[in-house]
mmCIF file of N, CA and C in Angstrom:
data_model
loop_
_atom_site.group_PDB
_atom_site.id
_atom_site.type_symbol
_atom_site.label_atom_id
_atom_site.label_comp_id
_atom_site.label_asym_id
_atom_site.label_seq_id
_atom_site.Cartn_x
_atom_site.Cartn_y
_atom_site.Cartn_z
ATOM 1 N N MET A 41 -8.966 -12.792 26.283
ATOM 2 C CA MET A 41 -8.177 -11.123 26.471
ATOM 3 C C MET A 41 -7.298 -11.248 26.111
ATOM 4 N N ALA A 42 -6.050 -12.683 26.225
ATOM 5 C CA ALA A 42 -4.315 -12.175 26.218
ATOM 6 C C ALA A 42 -4.459 -12.997 24.783
ATOM 7 N N THR A 43 -5.145 -13.686 24.541
ATOM 8 C CA THR A 43 -4.591 -13.688 22.760
ATOM 9 C C THR A 43 -5.035 -12.382 22.175
ATOM 10 N N LEU A 44 -5.870 -11.638 22.125
ATOM 11 C CA LEU A 44 -6.630 -10.178 21.862
ATOM 12 C C LEU A 44 -5.013 -9.041 21.733
ATOM 13 N N LEU A 45 -4.663 -9.168 23.135
ATOM 14 C CA LEU A 45 -3.430 -8.688 23.264
ATOM 15 C C LEU A 45 -2.449 -8.631 22.802
ATOM 16 N N LEU A 46 -2.025 -9.942 22.986
ATOM 17 C CA LEU A 46 -0.838 -10.211 21.919
ATOM 18 C C LEU A 46 -1.085 -9.964 20.328
ATOM 19 N N LEU A 47 -2.415 -10.361 20.209
ATOM 20 C CA LEU A 47 -2.625 -9.705 18.301
ATOM 21 C C LEU A 47 -2.063 -8.086 18.520
ATOM 22 N N THR A 48 -2.597 -7.264 19.458
ATOM 23 C CA THR A 48 -2.432 -5.740 19.311
ATOM 24 C C THR A 48 -1.259 -5.463 19.677
ATOM 25 N N LEU A 49 -0.622 -6.125 20.836
ATOM 26 C CA LEU A 49 0.734 -5.998 20.592
ATOM 27 C C LEU A 49 1.869 -6.249 19.137
ATOM 28 N N GLY A 50 1.742 -7.466 18.742
ATOM 29 C CA GLY A 50 2.210 -8.069 17.484
ATOM 30 C C GLY A 50 1.930 -6.976 16.509
ATOM 31 N N ALA A 51 0.727 -6.380 16.474
ATOM 32 C CA ALA A 51 0.468 -5.380 15.537
ATOM 33 C C ALA A 51 1.099 -4.244 15.567
ATOM 34 N N GLY A 52 1.387 -3.785 16.529
ATOM 35 C CA GLY A 52 2.202 -2.554 17.063
ATOM 36 C C GLY A 52 3.560 -2.835 16.942
ATOM 37 N N CYS A 53 3.951 -3.773 17.018
ATOM 38 C CA CYS A 53 5.059 -4.053 17.203
ATOM 39 C C CYS A 53 6.009 -4.685 15.778
ATOM 40 N N ALA A 54 5.234 -4.767 14.889
ATOM 41 C CA ALA A 54 5.678 -4.886 13.473
ATOM 42 C C ALA A 54 6.824 -4.571 12.879
ATOM 43 N N ALA A 55 7.709 -5.069 12.649
ATOM 44 C CA ALA A 55 9.052 -5.051 12.049
ATOM 45 C C ALA A 55 8.536 -3.416 10.848
ATOM 46 N N VAL A 56 9.475 -2.455 10.671
ATOM 47 C CA VAL A 56 9.385 -2.028 9.646
ATOM 48 C C VAL A 56 10.612 -2.206 8.223
ATOM 49 N N ASP A 57 9.865 -2.424 7.433
ATOM 50 C CA ASP A 57 11.058 -2.726 5.975
ATOM 51 C C ASP A 57 11.743 -1.841 6.241
ATOM 52 N N PRO A 58 13.350 -2.081 5.999
ATOM 53 C CA PRO A 58 14.446 -0.713 6.109
ATOM 54 C C PRO A 58 14.126 -0.979 4.450
ATOM 55 N N ASN A 59 14.394 -1.264 3.262
ATOM 56 C CA ASN A 59 13.982 -1.081 2.239
ATOM 57 C C ASN A 59 12.519 -1.437 1.450
ATOM 58 N N PRO A 60 11.853 -0.278 1.633
ATOM 59 C CA PRO A 60 10.749 -0.405 1.109
ATOM 60 C C PRO A 60 10.497 -0.754 -0.671
ATOM 61 N N ALA A 61 9.603 -1.022 -1.145
ATOM 62 C CA ALA A 61 9.160 -0.854 -2.617
ATOM 63 C C ALA A 61 9.178 0.247 -2.908
ATOM 64 N N PRO A 62 9.348 0.805 -4.375
ATOM 65 C CA PRO A 62 9.566 2.240 -4.687
ATOM 66 C C PRO A 62 8.176 2.468 -4.804
ATOM 67 N N ALA A 63 7.515 3.262 -4.471
ATOM 68 C CA ALA A 63 6.064 4.152 -4.551
ATOM 69 C C ALA A 63 5.578 3.630 -6.245
ATOM 70 N N ALA A 64 4.325 3.586 -6.230
ATOM 71 C CA ALA A 64 3.512 2.812 -7.583
ATOM 72 C C ALA A 64 3.132 4.610 -8.710
ATOM 73 N N ALA A 65 3.529 4.266 -9.917
ATOM 74 C CA ALA A 65 2.871 5.101 -10.278
ATOM 75 C C ALA A 65 1.526 6.087 -10.192
ATOM 76 N N PRO A 66 1.661 7.418 -10.252
ATOM 77 C CA PRO A 66 0.555 8.062 -9.584
ATOM 78 C C PRO A 66 -0.696 7.196 -10.930
ATOM 79 N N VAL A 67 -2.122 6.989 -10.169
ATOM 80 C CA VAL A 67 -3.342 6.667 -10.540
ATOM 81 C C VAL A 67 -4.495 7.545 -11.026
ATOM 82 N N GLU A 68 -4.924 7.729 -12.525
ATOM 83 C CA GLU A 68 -5.920 8.854 -12.749
ATOM 84 C C GLU A 68 -7.100 8.638 -11.712
ATOM 85 N N ALA A 69 -7.422 9.686 -11.418
ATOM 86 C CA ALA A 69 -8.540 9.911 -10.756
ATOM 87 C C ALA A 69 -9.763 9.759 -10.869
ATOM 88 N N THR A 70 -10.725 8.881 -10.510
ATOM 89 C CA THR A 70 -12.168 8.307 -10.637
ATOM 90 C C THR A 70 -13.157 8.647 -9.832
ATOM 91 N N THR A 71 -14.520 8.333 -10.387
ATOM 92 C CA THR A 71 -15.434 8.676 -8.987
ATOM 93 C C THR A 71 -15.668 7.422 -8.528
ATOM 94 N N THR A 72 -15.765 7.362 -7.047
ATOM 95 C CA THR A 72 -16.068 6.209 -6.701
ATOM 96 C C THR A 72 -17.067 6.743 -5.143
ATOM 97 N N THR A 73 -17.683 5.394 -4.930
ATOM 98 C CA THR A 73 -18.358 6.265 -4.073
ATOM 99 C C THR A 73 -17.788 6.101 -2.799
ATOM 100 N N PRO A 74 -18.569 6.748 -2.027
ATOM 101 C CA PRO A 74 -17.353 7.328 -0.746
ATOM 102 C C PRO A 74 -17.536 6.128 0.268
ATOM 103 N N ALA A 75 -16.161 6.088 1.026
ATOM 104 C CA ALA A 75 -16.195 4.576 1.852
ATOM 105 C C ALA A 75 -16.833 5.007 3.172
ATOM 106 N N GLU A 76 -17.164 4.211 3.921
ATOM 107 C CA GLU A 76 -17.992 4.366 5.244
ATOM 108 C C GLU A 76 -16.945 4.488 5.864
ATOM 109 N N PRO A 77 -17.813 5.827 6.728
ATOM 110 C CA PRO A 77 -16.598 6.444 7.811
ATOM 111 C C PRO A 77 -16.271 5.478 8.755
ATOM 112 N N PRO A 78 -15.072 5.814 9.692
ATOM 113 C CA PRO A 78 -14.521 5.089 10.203
ATOM 114 C C PRO A 78 -15.155 4.811 11.635
ATOM 115 N N LEU A 79 -15.308 3.791 12.009
ATOM 116 C CA LEU A 79 -16.063 3.222 13.377
ATOM 117 C C LEU A 79 -15.898 4.240 14.626
ATOM 118 N N VAL A 80 -14.658 5.161 14.683
ATOM 119 C CA VAL A 80 -14.383 5.737 15.767
ATOM 120 C C VAL A 80 -15.220 7.222 15.839
ATOM 121 N N SER A 81 -15.796 7.214 14.334
ATOM 122 C CA SER A 81 -16.944 8.859 14.237
ATOM 123 C C SER A 81 -18.213 7.989 15.136
ATOM 124 N N THR A 82 -18.161 6.913 14.731
ATOM 125 C CA THR A 82 -19.692 6.352 15.552
ATOM 126 C C THR A 82 -19.515 6.967 16.748
ATOM 127 N N LEU A 83 -19.096 6.104 17.264
ATOM 128 C CA LEU A 83 -18.876 6.457 18.959
ATOM 129 C C LEU A 83 -19.329 7.611 19.493
ATOM 130 N N PRO A 84 -19.935 7.577 21.011
ATOM 131 C CA PRO A 84 -20.382 8.461 21.292
ATOM 132 C C PRO A 84 -19.116 9.526 21.837
ATOM 133 N N THR A 85 -18.802 10.623 22.227
ATOM 134 C CA THR A 85 -17.748 11.693 22.516
ATOM 135 C C THR A 85 -17.982 11.388 24.334
ATOM 136 N N MET A 86 -16.359 11.164 24.718
ATOM 137 C CA MET A 86 -16.323 10.524 25.906
ATOM 138 C C MET A 86 -15.084 11.182 26.483
ATOM 139 N N PRO A 87 -15.695 12.054 27.990
ATOM 140 C CA PRO A 87 -14.397 13.012 28.382
ATOM 141 C C PRO A 87 -13.162 11.847 28.667
ATOM 142 N N THR A 88 -11.898 12.967 28.714
ATOM 143 C CA THR A 88 -10.654 13.129 29.215
ATOM 144 C C THR A 88 -10.718 12.064 30.047
ATOM 145 N N LEU A 89 -9.696 10.916 30.151
ATOM 146 C CA LEU A 89 -9.434 9.848 31.123
ATOM 147 C C LEU A 89 -8.247 9.908 31.367
ATOM 148 N N ALA A 90 -7.359 10.150 33.011
ATOM 149 C CA ALA A 90 -6.372 10.314 32.980
ATOM 150 C C ALA A 90 -6.021 8.792 33.683
ATOM 151 N N LEU A 91 -4.543 8.313 33.302
ATOM 152 C CA LEU A 91 -4.266 7.131 34.645
ATOM 153 C C LEU A 91 -4.108 7.232 35.580
ATOM 154 N N ALA A 92 -5.070 6.536 36.553
ATOM 155 C CA ALA A 92 -4.666 7.263 38.002
ATOM 156 C C ALA A 92 -3.133 6.567 38.241
ATOM 157 N N PRO A 93 -3.150 7.328 40.035
ATOM 158 C CA PRO A 93 -1.482 6.554 40.369
ATOM 159 C C PRO A 93 -1.890 5.147 40.674
ATOM 160 N N ARG A 94 -0.449 4.673 41.000
ATOM 161 C CA ARG A 94 -0.696 2.970 40.876
ATOM 162 C C ARG A 94 -1.208 2.731 42.029
ATOM 163 N N ARG A 95 -1.052 3.254 43.108
ATOM 164 C CA ARG A 95 -1.703 2.921 44.259
ATOM 165 C C ARG A 95 -3.377 2.607 44.631
ATOM 166 N N SER A 96 -4.028 3.160 43.767
ATOM 167 C CA SER A 96 -5.296 3.026 43.049
ATOM 168 C C SER A 96 -5.451 2.531 42.293
ATOM 169 N N TRP A 97 -4.646 1.374 41.320
ATOM 170 C CA TRP A 97 -5.609 0.539 40.659
ATOM 171 C C TRP A 97 -5.683 -0.478 41.205
ATOM 172 N N ARG A 98 -6.403 -1.053 40.383
ATOM 173 C CA ARG A 98 -7.756 -2.264 41.145
ATOM 174 C C ARG A 98 -7.242 -3.708 40.447
ATOM 175 N N ARG A 99 -7.104 -4.783 41.229
ATOM 176 C CA ARG A 99 -6.239 -6.078 40.312
ATOM 177 C C ARG A 99 -7.807 -6.660 39.443
ATOM 178 N N ILE A 100 -6.859 -6.773 38.107
ATOM 179 C CA ILE A 100 -8.041 -8.007 37.295
ATOM 180 C C ILE A 100 -7.294 -9.385 37.513
ATOM 181 N N PRO A 101 -8.396 -10.219 37.682
ATOM 182 C CA PRO A 101 -7.608 -11.770 38.005
ATOM 183 C C PRO A 101 -7.440 -12.139 36.441
ATOM 184 N N VAL A 102 -5.982 -12.940 36.451
ATOM 185 C CA VAL A 102 -5.593 -13.609 35.092
ATOM 186 C C VAL A 102 -5.167 -14.916 35.201
ATOM 187 N N PRO A 103 -5.606 -15.762 34.299
ATOM 188 C CA PRO A 103 -5.087 -17.312 34.997
ATOM 189 C C PRO A 103 -3.480 -17.006 34.803
ATOM 190 N N ALA A 104 -2.990 -18.129 36.353
ATOM 191 C CA ALA A 104 -1.737 -18.347 36.265
ATOM 192 C C ALA A 104 -0.930 -19.314 35.053
ATOM 193 N N GLY A 105 0.128 -18.383 34.815
ATOM 194 C CA GLY A 105 0.908 -19.414 33.542
ATOM 195 C C GLY A 105 0.672 -18.800 32.538
ATOM 196 N N GLY A 106 -0.215 -18.052 32.369
ATOM 197 C CA GLY A 106 -0.464 -17.516 30.981
ATOM 198 C C GLY A 106 0.938 -16.148 30.773
ATOM 199 N N PRO A 107 0.458 -15.618 29.202
ATOM 200 C CA PRO A 107 1.433 -14.273 28.953
ATOM 201 C C PRO A 107 1.204 -13.233 29.626
ATOM 202 N N ILE A 108 0.330 -12.551 30.251
ATOM 203 C CA ILE A 108 -0.075 -12.020 31.536
ATOM 204 C C ILE A 108 0.214 -12.361 32.577
ATOM 205 N N ALA A 109 0.951 -11.698 33.416
ATOM 206 C CA ALA A 109 1.211 -12.006 34.979
ATOM 207 C C ALA A 109 0.504 -11.448 35.575
ATOM 208 N N GLU A 110 0.524 -10.306 35.270
ATOM 209 C CA GLU A 110 -0.755 -9.119 36.597
ATOM 210 C C GLU A 110 -1.749 -8.034 35.454
ATOM 211 N N ALA A 111 -2.503 -7.875 36.051
ATOM 212 C CA ALA A 111 -3.674 -7.073 34.704
ATOM 213 C C ALA A 111 -4.297 -6.222 35.750
ATOM 214 N N PHE A 112 -4.460 -4.414 35.765
ATOM 215 C CA PHE A 112 -5.125 -3.796 36.422
ATOM 216 C C PHE A 112 -6.018 -2.863 35.778
ATOM 217 N N ALA A 113 -6.937 -2.206 36.653
ATOM 218 C CA ALA A 113 -8.057 -1.736 35.649
ATOM 219 C C ALA A 113 -7.137 -0.009 36.373
ATOM 220 N N GLY A 114 -6.345 0.266 35.192
ATOM 221 C CA GLY A 114 -5.686 1.873 35.797
ATOM 222 C C GLY A 114 -6.432 3.197 36.052
ATOM 223 N N SER A 115 -7.792 3.029 35.946
ATOM 224 C CA SER A 115 -8.417 4.214 36.336
ATOM 225 C C SER A 115 -9.825 3.795 36.473
ATOM 226 N N ALA A 116 -10.809 5.101 36.708
ATOM 227 C CA ALA A 116 -12.053 4.420 37.080
ATOM 228 C C ALA A 116 -12.905 4.269 35.663
ATOM 229 N N VAL A 117 -13.940 3.451 35.916
ATOM 230 C CA VAL A 117 -14.449 3.043 34.607
ATOM 231 C C VAL A 117 -15.503 4.269 34.172
ATOM 232 N N LEU A 118 -15.200 5.047 33.171
ATOM 233 C CA LEU A 118 -16.418 6.026 32.558
ATOM 234 C C LEU A 118 -17.628 5.164 31.870
ATOM 235 N N HIS A 119 -19.268 5.504 31.986
ATOM 236 C CA HIS A 119 -19.598 4.830 31.632
ATOM 237 C C HIS A 119 -20.495 5.983 30.631
ATOM 238 N N HIS A 120 -21.080 5.666 28.928
ATOM 239 C CA HIS A 120 -21.828 6.285 28.820
ATOM 240 C C HIS A 120 -23.284 5.651 28.349
ATOM 241 N N PRO A 121 -24.485 6.910 28.336
ATOM 242 C CA PRO A 121 -25.500 5.828 28.239
ATOM 243 C C PRO A 121 -25.829 5.169 26.970
ATOM 244 N N SER A 122 -24.866 5.428 25.876
ATOM 245 C CA SER A 122 -24.736 4.183 24.903
ATOM 246 C C SER A 122 -24.526 2.997 25.114
ATOM 247 N N GLY A 123 -23.891 2.872 26.575
ATOM 248 C CA GLY A 123 -23.413 1.360 26.393
ATOM 249 C C GLY A 123 -22.042 1.278 26.351
ATOM 250 N N LEU A 124 -21.156 2.278 26.012
ATOM 251 C CA LEU A 124 -19.617 2.646 25.525
ATOM 252 C C LEU A 124 -19.028 2.886 27.452
ATOM 253 N N ARG A 125 -18.074 1.707 27.769
ATOM 254 C CA ARG A 125 -17.276 2.072 28.636
ATOM 255 C C ARG A 125 -15.669 2.292 28.136
ATOM 256 N N ARG A 126 -15.087 3.100 29.069
ATOM 257 C CA ARG A 126 -13.949 3.297 28.834
ATOM 258 C C ARG A 126 -13.098 3.315 30.137
ATOM 259 N N VAL A 127 -11.733 2.827 29.838
ATOM 260 C CA VAL A 127 -10.825 2.820 31.055
ATOM 261 C C VAL A 127 -9.461 2.268 30.863
ATOM 262 N N TRP A 128 -8.459 2.760 31.606
ATOM 263 C CA TRP A 128 -7.372 2.653 31.249
ATOM 264 C C TRP A 128 -6.862 0.997 31.801
ATOM 265 N N LEU A 129 -6.223 0.272 31.038
ATOM 266 C CA LEU A 129 -5.882 -1.051 31.303
ATOM 267 C C LEU A 129 -4.316 -1.226 31.402
ATOM 268 N N VAL A 130 -3.887 -1.539 32.617
ATOM 269 C CA VAL A 130 -2.490 -1.835 32.756
ATOM 270 C C VAL A 130 -1.901 -3.589 32.728
ATOM 271 N N MET A 131 -1.026 -3.986 32.563
ATOM 272 C CA MET A 131 -0.395 -5.297 32.446
ATOM 273 C C MET A 131 0.735 -5.662 32.209
ATOM 274 N N ASN A 132 1.405 -6.676 33.416
ATOM 275 C CA ASN A 132 2.717 -6.707 33.478
ATOM 276 C C ASN A 132 2.908 -7.971 32.661
ATOM 277 N N LEU A 133 3.848 -8.442 31.521
ATOM 278 C CA LEU A 133 3.766 -9.288 30.886
ATOM 279 C C LEU A 133 4.448 -10.644 31.925
ATOM 280 N N ALA A 134 4.135 -11.644 31.045
ATOM 281 C CA ALA A 134 5.250 -12.862 32.152
ATOM 282 C C ALA A 134 6.729 -12.916 31.213
ATOM 283 N N GLU A 135 7.013 -12.441 29.993
ATOM 284 C CA GLU A 135 7.744 -12.547 29.341
ATOM 285 C C GLU A 135 8.276 -11.129 28.512
ATOM 286 N N PRO A 136 9.369 -10.913 28.806
ATOM 287 C CA PRO A 136 9.534 -9.320 27.796
ATOM 288 C C PRO A 136 9.452 -9.525 26.417
ATOM 289 N N ILE A 137 9.007 -8.742 25.532
ATOM 290 C CA ILE A 137 8.730 -8.265 24.496
ATOM 291 C C ILE A 137 9.313 -7.483 23.675
ATOM 292 N N ASN A 138 9.898 -7.827 22.644
ATOM 293 C CA ASN A 138 10.875 -7.165 21.635
ATOM 294 C C ASN A 138 10.147 -5.420 21.452
ATOM 295 N N MET A 139 10.618 -4.779 21.037
ATOM 296 C CA MET A 139 10.263 -3.390 20.452
ATOM 297 C C MET A 139 10.789 -2.612 19.203
ATOM 298 N N PRO A 140 10.778 -3.397 18.459
ATOM 299 C CA PRO A 140 11.777 -3.265 17.324
ATOM 300 C C PRO A 140 11.373 -1.395 16.689
ATOM 301 N N GLU A 141 10.385 -0.873 17.224
ATOM 302 C CA GLU A 141 10.543 0.721 17.100
ATOM 303 C C GLU A 141 11.918 1.312 17.535
ATOM 304 N N THR A 142 12.215 1.049 19.310
ATOM 305 C CA THR A 142 13.026 1.396 19.883
ATOM 306 C C THR A 142 14.421 0.201 19.938
ATOM 307 N N GLY A 143 14.274 -0.793 19.483
ATOM 308 C CA GLY A 143 15.533 -1.557 19.978
ATOM 309 C C GLY A 143 15.819 -2.282 21.296
ATOM 310 N N GLY A 144 14.451 -1.820 21.904
ATOM 311 C CA GLY A 144 14.549 -2.429 23.364
ATOM 312 C C GLY A 144 13.380 -3.470 23.542
ATOM 313 N N GLN A 145 13.037 -3.492 25.229
ATOM 314 C CA GLN A 145 12.057 -4.752 25.461
ATOM 315 C C GLN A 145 10.962 -4.243 26.427
ATOM 316 N N ALA A 146 10.399 -4.133 26.240
ATOM 317 C CA ALA A 146 9.016 -4.231 27.192
ATOM 318 C C ALA A 146 8.376 -5.176 28.376
ATOM 319 N N ARG A 147 8.357 -5.038 29.116
ATOM 320 C CA ARG A 147 7.898 -6.014 29.988
ATOM 321 C C ARG A 147 6.037 -5.616 30.468
ATOM 322 N N SER A 148 5.656 -4.245 30.163
ATOM 323 C CA SER A 148 4.057 -4.030 30.534
ATOM 324 C C SER A 148 3.506 -3.307 29.464
ATOM 325 N N VAL A 149 2.144 -3.299 29.417
ATOM 326 C CA VAL A 149 1.975 -2.600 28.136
ATOM 327 C C VAL A 149 0.640 -1.405 29.634
ATOM 328 N N ALA A 150 0.052 -0.244 29.266
ATOM 329 C CA ALA A 150 -0.938 0.555 29.267
ATOM 330 C C ALA A 150 -1.341 0.997 28.659
ATOM 331 N N TYR A 151 -3.029 0.724 28.603
ATOM 332 C CA TYR A 151 -3.410 1.706 27.032
ATOM 333 C C TYR A 151 -5.060 1.736 27.084
ATOM 334 N N LEU A 152 -5.856 2.568 26.951
ATOM 335 C CA LEU A 152 -6.958 3.267 27.006
ATOM 336 C C LEU A 152 -7.783 2.542 26.213
ATOM 337 N N ALA A 153 -8.833 1.674 26.666
ATOM 338 C CA ALA A 153 -9.376 0.777 26.281
ATOM 339 C C ALA A 153 -11.457 1.322 25.986
ATOM 340 N N ASP A 154 -11.797 0.901 25.238
ATOM 341 C CA ASP A 154 -13.220 1.333 24.968
ATOM 342 C C ASP A 154 -14.041 0.295 24.725
ATOM 343 N N TYR A 155 -14.981 -0.323 25.403
ATOM 344 C CA TYR A 155 -16.009 -1.484 25.069
ATOM 345 C C TYR A 155 -16.983 -0.808 25.098
ATOM 346 N N GLN A 156 -17.834 -1.160 23.910
ATOM 347 C CA GLN A 156 -19.489 -1.353 23.854
ATOM 348 C C GLN A 156 -20.028 -2.436 24.339
ATOM 349 N N CYS A 157 -20.824 -2.203 25.441
ATOM 350 C CA CYS A 157 -21.627 -3.152 26.532
ATOM 351 C C CYS A 157 -22.917 -2.648 26.310
ATOM 352 N N ASP A 158 -24.088 -3.617 26.536
ATOM 353 C CA ASP A 158 -25.204 -3.336 26.226
ATOM 354 C C ASP A 158 -25.747 -2.515 27.371
ATOM 355 N N ARG A 159 -26.882 -1.873 27.109
ATOM 356 C CA ARG A 159 -27.416 -0.807 28.306
ATOM 357 C C ARG A 159 -28.211 -1.766 28.831
ATOM 358 N N ASN A 160 -27.567 -2.309 29.770
ATOM 359 C CA ASN A 160 -28.587 -2.719 30.924
ATOM 360 C C ASN A 160 -28.369 -2.045 32.450
#
């Protein structure tokens, strides 16, 4: 999970090239087969879920000494009959990460996570 988080954070914090390459010349339209619909379109509709007040967050155990200092379930877990679960996750990081978009640093992250689980 920690590795996935770091990969996600790294992708979201990628530096923007200040001197992008010029746009390519227009290409004539051709007939192609339609692309597969994005995964999101196949997920069931879930109700909106708000981040709960901090006093109600539930601690998630994480290995000591890793990149994540603390982790919490920051909301109730929504369950869908299809097996999809949705929950807010909040993580305090052991070391700050650079945020190129703002020029600052972050010590924590909160995100809405969807998990496809078996229907048990």
